[in-house]
Amino acid sequence: MVSGYLRTGDMEKALRLFQEMPERNQTSWNAMISGYVECGKLDLARSFYNSMPQRNTISCITMIGGYSKCGDIVSACELFDEMGKKDHLLYNAMIAFYTKNNRPKEALLLFDEMLQPSVNVQPDKMTLATVISPCS
């Protein structure tokens, strides 16, 4: 039901139902974050993100995507840096953020960082496709 309200953009009903849920899991939290990101209410999305009992890669990527739409590099970098163990999906999101916001040097530096032995995150096809643009 929450997802249905989110798809129609009815954040008030989605929030009311979310608050009434006896148990909330990461999927329900991520759905609310995504709903607020989609309607451009990043402050409310961030509030939900900060309130999550346990954050995951999906919630962080969703927030980075929202910050990418408005070019908020400080907030995106803050979230990325806060994540403990980073996987290729999180790197992909941040590289895409830099690319979309005309920061090719930062995108390439982050790509280089993920390849360092101390980080050792293996790129996938999406990483390579995302990194092609800043190279040009």
PDB file of C-alpha atoms in Angstrom:
ATOM      1  CA  MET A   1       0.000   0.000   0.000  1.00  0.00           C
ATOM      2  CA  VAL A   2       2.817   2.397   0.859  1.00  0.00           C
ATOM      3  CA  SER A   3       4.429   1.769  -2.534  1.00  0.00           C
ATOM      4  CA  GLY A   4       1.098   2.371  -4.269  1.00  0.00           C
ATOM      5  CA  TYR A   5       0.730   5.771  -2.616  1.00  0.00           C
ATOM      6  CA  LEU A   6       4.347   6.590  -3.441  1.00  0.00           C
ATOM      7  CA  ARG A   7       3.833   5.732  -7.125  1.00  0.00           C
ATOM      8  CA  THR A   8       0.939   8.187  -7.290  1.00  0.00           C
ATOM      9  CA  GLY A   9       2.937  10.848  -5.440  1.00  0.00           C
ATOM     10  CA  ASP A  10       0.631  10.885  -2.417  1.00  0.00           C
ATOM     11  CA  MET A  11       3.306  11.291   0.224  1.00  0.00           C
ATOM     12  CA  GLU A  12       0.847  12.231   2.974  1.00  0.00           C
ATOM     13  CA  LYS A  13      -1.049   8.942   2.739  1.00  0.00           C
ATOM     14  CA  ALA A  14       2.194   6.989   2.331  1.00  0.00           C
ATOM     15  CA  LEU A  15       3.631   8.629   5.445  1.00  0.00           C
ATOM     16  CA  ARG A  16       0.476   8.040   7.459  1.00  0.00           C
ATOM     17  CA  LEU A  17       0.453   4.368   6.514  1.00  0.00           C
ATOM     18  CA  PHE A  18       4.201   4.036   7.135  1.00  0.00           C
ATOM     19  CA  GLN A  19       3.749   5.484  10.636  1.00  0.00           C
ATOM     20  CA  GLU A  20       0.952   3.005  11.352  1.00  0.00           C
ATOM     21  CA  MET A  21       3.040  -0.001  10.323  1.00  0.00           C
ATOM     22  CA  PRO A  22       3.711  -2.221  13.339  1.00  0.00           C
ATOM     23  CA  GLU A  23       7.046  -3.307  11.854  1.00  0.00           C
ATOM     24  CA  ARG A  24       9.172  -1.471   9.330  1.00  0.00           C
ATOM     25  CA  ASN A  25      11.960  -3.110   7.357  1.00  0.00           C
ATOM     26  CA  GLN A  26      14.668  -1.680   5.109  1.00  0.00           C
ATOM     27  CA  THR A  27      12.377  -1.978   2.095  1.00  0.00           C
ATOM     28  CA  SER A  28       9.706   0.211   3.655  1.00  0.00           C
ATOM     29  CA  TRP A  29      12.289   2.772   4.808  1.00  0.00           C
ATOM     30  CA  ASN A  30      13.925   2.816   1.361  1.00  0.00           C
ATOM     31  CA  ALA A  31      10.526   3.226  -0.299  1.00  0.00           C
ATOM     32  CA  MET A  32       9.816   6.340   1.767  1.00  0.00           C
ATOM     33  CA  ILE A  33      13.250   7.780   1.045  1.00  0.00           C
ATOM     34  CA  SER A  34      12.766   7.134  -2.665  1.00  0.00           C
ATOM     35  CA  GLY A  35       9.321   8.732  -2.603  1.00  0.00           C
ATOM     36  CA  TYR A  36      10.637  11.919  -1.035  1.00  0.00           C
ATOM     37  CA  VAL A  37      13.585  12.006  -3.447  1.00  0.00           C
ATOM     38  CA  GLU A  38      11.247  11.601  -6.426  1.00  0.00           C
ATOM     39  CA  CYS A  39       9.062  14.494  -5.336  1.00  0.00           C
ATOM     40  CA  GLY A  40      12.126  16.677  -4.700  1.00  0.00           C
ATOM     41  CA  LYS A  41      11.837  16.832  -0.916  1.00  0.00           C
ATOM     42  CA  LEU A  42      15.434  15.958  -0.139  1.00  0.00           C
ATOM     43  CA  ASP A  43      15.299  17.386   3.363  1.00  0.00           C
ATOM     44  CA  LEU A  44      12.547  14.926   4.284  1.00  0.00           C
ATOM     45  CA  ALA A  45      14.323  12.089   2.466  1.00  0.00           C
ATOM     46  CA  ARG A  46      17.488  12.861   4.444  1.00  0.00           C
ATOM     47  CA  SER A  47      15.492  12.944   7.659  1.00  0.00           C
ATOM     48  CA  PHE A  48      14.203   9.432   6.925  1.00  0.00           C
ATOM     49  CA  TYR A  49      17.705   8.310   5.939  1.00  0.00           C
ATOM     50  CA  ASN A  50      19.123   9.640   9.212  1.00  0.00           C
ATOM     51  CA  SER A  51      16.327   7.956  11.196  1.00  0.00           C
ATOM     52  CA  MET A  52      16.780   4.518   9.631  1.00  0.00           C
ATOM     53  CA  PRO A  53      17.730   1.946  12.258  1.00  0.00           C
ATOM     54  CA  GLN A  54      20.090   0.321   9.771  1.00  0.00           C
ATOM     55  CA  ARG A  55      21.157   1.954   6.518  1.00  0.00           C
ATOM     56  CA  ASN A  56      22.204   0.014   3.453  1.00  0.00           C
ATOM     57  CA  THR A  57      23.722   0.614   0.034  1.00  0.00           C
ATOM     58  CA  ILE A  58      20.306   1.111  -1.574  1.00  0.00           C
ATOM     59  CA  SER A  59      19.321   3.906   0.796  1.00  0.00           C
ATOM     60  CA  CYS A  60      22.655   5.641   0.272  1.00  0.00           C
ATOM     61  CA  ILE A  61      22.486   5.300  -3.534  1.00  0.00           C
ATOM     62  CA  THR A  62      18.943   6.682  -3.505  1.00  0.00           C
ATOM     63  CA  MET A  63      20.082   9.736  -1.561  1.00  0.00           C
ATOM     64  CA  ILE A  64      23.126  10.256  -3.802  1.00  0.00           C
ATOM     65  CA  GLY A  65      20.800  10.109  -6.822  1.00  0.00           C
ATOM     66  CA  GLY A  66      18.616  12.788  -5.261  1.00  0.00           C
ATOM     67  CA  TYR A  67      21.595  15.003  -4.519  1.00  0.00           C
ATOM     68  CA  SER A  68      22.782  14.468  -8.075  1.00  0.00           C
ATOM     69  CA  LYS A  69      19.556  15.970  -9.435  1.00  0.00           C
ATOM     70  CA  CYS A  70      20.194  19.222  -7.585  1.00  0.00           C
ATOM     71  CA  GLY A  71      24.002  19.172  -7.773  1.00  0.00           C
ATOM     72  CA  ASP A  72      24.568  19.024  -3.993  1.00  0.00           C
ATOM     73  CA  ILE A  73      28.113  17.690  -4.012  1.00  0.00           C
ATOM     74  CA  VAL A  74      28.769  18.337  -0.324  1.00  0.00           C
ATOM     75  CA  SER A  75      25.840  16.204   0.850  1.00  0.00           C
ATOM     76  CA  ALA A  76      26.548  13.414  -1.652  1.00  0.00           C
ATOM     77  CA  CYS A  77      30.212  13.226  -0.639  1.00  0.00           C
ATOM     78  CA  GLU A  78      29.240  13.261   3.031  1.00  0.00           C
ATOM     79  CA  LEU A  79      26.971  10.246   2.584  1.00  0.00           C
ATOM     80  CA  PHE A  80      29.522   8.388   0.482  1.00  0.00           C
ATOM     81  CA  ASP A  81      32.261   9.015   3.044  1.00  0.00           C
ATOM     82  CA  GLU A  82      30.012   7.916   5.934  1.00  0.00           C
ATOM     83  CA  MET A  83      29.410   4.483   4.428  1.00  0.00           C
ATOM     84  CA  GLY A  84      31.788   1.983   5.974  1.00  0.00           C
ATOM     85  CA  LYS A  85      32.307  -0.803   3.471  1.00  0.00           C
ATOM     86  CA  LYS A  86      31.685   0.418  -0.041  1.00  0.00           C
ATOM     87  CA  ASP A  87      30.808  -1.893  -2.911  1.00  0.00           C
ATOM     88  CA  HIS A  88      30.945  -1.347  -6.667  1.00  0.00           C
ATOM     89  CA  LEU A  89      27.318  -0.154  -6.700  1.00  0.00           C
ATOM     90  CA  LEU A  90      28.084   2.679  -4.314  1.00  0.00           C
ATOM     91  CA  TYR A  91      31.169   3.635  -6.327  1.00  0.00           C
ATOM     92  CA  ASN A  92      29.089   3.517  -9.519  1.00  0.00           C
ATOM     93  CA  ALA A  93      26.535   5.901  -7.994  1.00  0.00           C
ATOM     94  CA  MET A  94      29.179   8.383  -6.908  1.00  0.00           C
ATOM     95  CA  ILE A  95      31.089   8.196 -10.216  1.00  0.00           C
ATOM     96  CA  ALA A  96      27.789   8.799 -12.030  1.00  0.00           C
ATOM     97  CA  PHE A  97      27.098  11.724  -9.684  1.00  0.00           C
ATOM     98  CA  TYR A  98      30.409  13.355 -10.585  1.00  0.00           C
ATOM     99  CA  THR A  99      29.898  12.668 -14.284  1.00  0.00           C
ATOM    100  CA  LYS A 100      26.374  14.089 -14.340  1.00  0.00           C
ATOM    101  CA  ASN A 101      27.507  17.197 -12.476  1.00  0.00           C
ATOM    102  CA  ASN A 102      30.391  17.986 -14.848  1.00  0.00           C
ATOM    103  CA  ARG A 103      33.162  16.900 -12.509  1.00  0.00           C
ATOM    104  CA  PRO A 104      35.114  14.472 -14.710  1.00  0.00           C
ATOM    105  CA  LYS A 105      38.359  14.773 -12.751  1.00  0.00           C
ATOM    106  CA  GLU A 106      36.655  13.690  -9.512  1.00  0.00           C
ATOM    107  CA  ALA A 107      34.925  10.810 -11.329  1.00  0.00           C
ATOM    108  CA  LEU A 108      38.240   9.507 -12.621  1.00  0.00           C
ATOM    109  CA  LEU A 109      39.962   9.964  -9.259  1.00  0.00           C
ATOM    110  CA  LEU A 110      37.221   7.953  -7.581  1.00  0.00           C
ATOM    111  CA  PHE A 111      37.514   5.249 -10.235  1.00  0.00           C
ATOM    112  CA  ASP A 112      41.252   5.124  -9.568  1.00  0.00           C
ATOM    113  CA  GLU A 113      40.585   4.935  -5.814  1.00  0.00           C
ATOM    114  CA  MET A 114      38.352   1.906  -6.169  1.00  0.00           C
ATOM    115  CA  LEU A 115      41.116   0.059  -8.025  1.00  0.00           C
ATOM    116  CA  GLN A 116      43.730   0.664  -5.335  1.00  0.00           C
ATOM    117  CA  PRO A 117      44.858  -2.491  -3.493  1.00  0.00           C
ATOM    118  CA  SER A 118      43.774  -1.012  -0.160  1.00  0.00           C
ATOM    119  CA  VAL A 119      40.191  -0.594  -1.479  1.00  0.00           C
ATOM    120  CA  ASN A 120      40.116  -3.389  -4.073  1.00  0.00           C
ATOM    121  CA  VAL A 121      36.582  -2.927  -5.380  1.00  0.00           C
ATOM    122  CA  GLN A 122      36.247  -4.532  -8.787  1.00  0.00           C
ATOM    123  CA  PRO A 123      34.484  -2.457 -11.452  1.00  0.00           C
ATOM    124  CA  ASP A 124      31.659  -3.998 -13.443  1.00  0.00           C
ATOM    125  CA  LYS A 125      30.307  -3.180 -16.912  1.00  0.00           C
ATOM    126  CA  MET A 126      28.261  -0.290 -15.517  1.00  0.00           C
ATOM    127  CA  THR A 127      31.333   1.213 -13.847  1.00  0.00           C
ATOM    128  CA  LEU A 128      33.255   1.097 -17.097  1.00  0.00           C
ATOM    129  CA  ALA A 129      30.340   2.533 -19.077  1.00  0.00           C
ATOM    130  CA  THR A 130      29.990   5.371 -16.564  1.00  0.00           C
ATOM    131  CA  VAL A 131      33.709   6.161 -16.618  1.00  0.00           C
ATOM    132  CA  ILE A 132      33.894   6.453 -20.409  1.00  0.00           C
ATOM    133  CA  SER A 133      32.187   9.854 -20.451  1.00  0.00           C
ATOM    134  CA  PRO A 134      34.629  11.625 -18.092  1.00  0.00           C
ATOM    135  CA  CYS A 135      37.504  10.162 -20.104  1.00  0.00           C
ATOM    136  CA  SER A 136      36.322  12.073 -23.154  1.00  0.00           C
TER     137      SER A 136
END
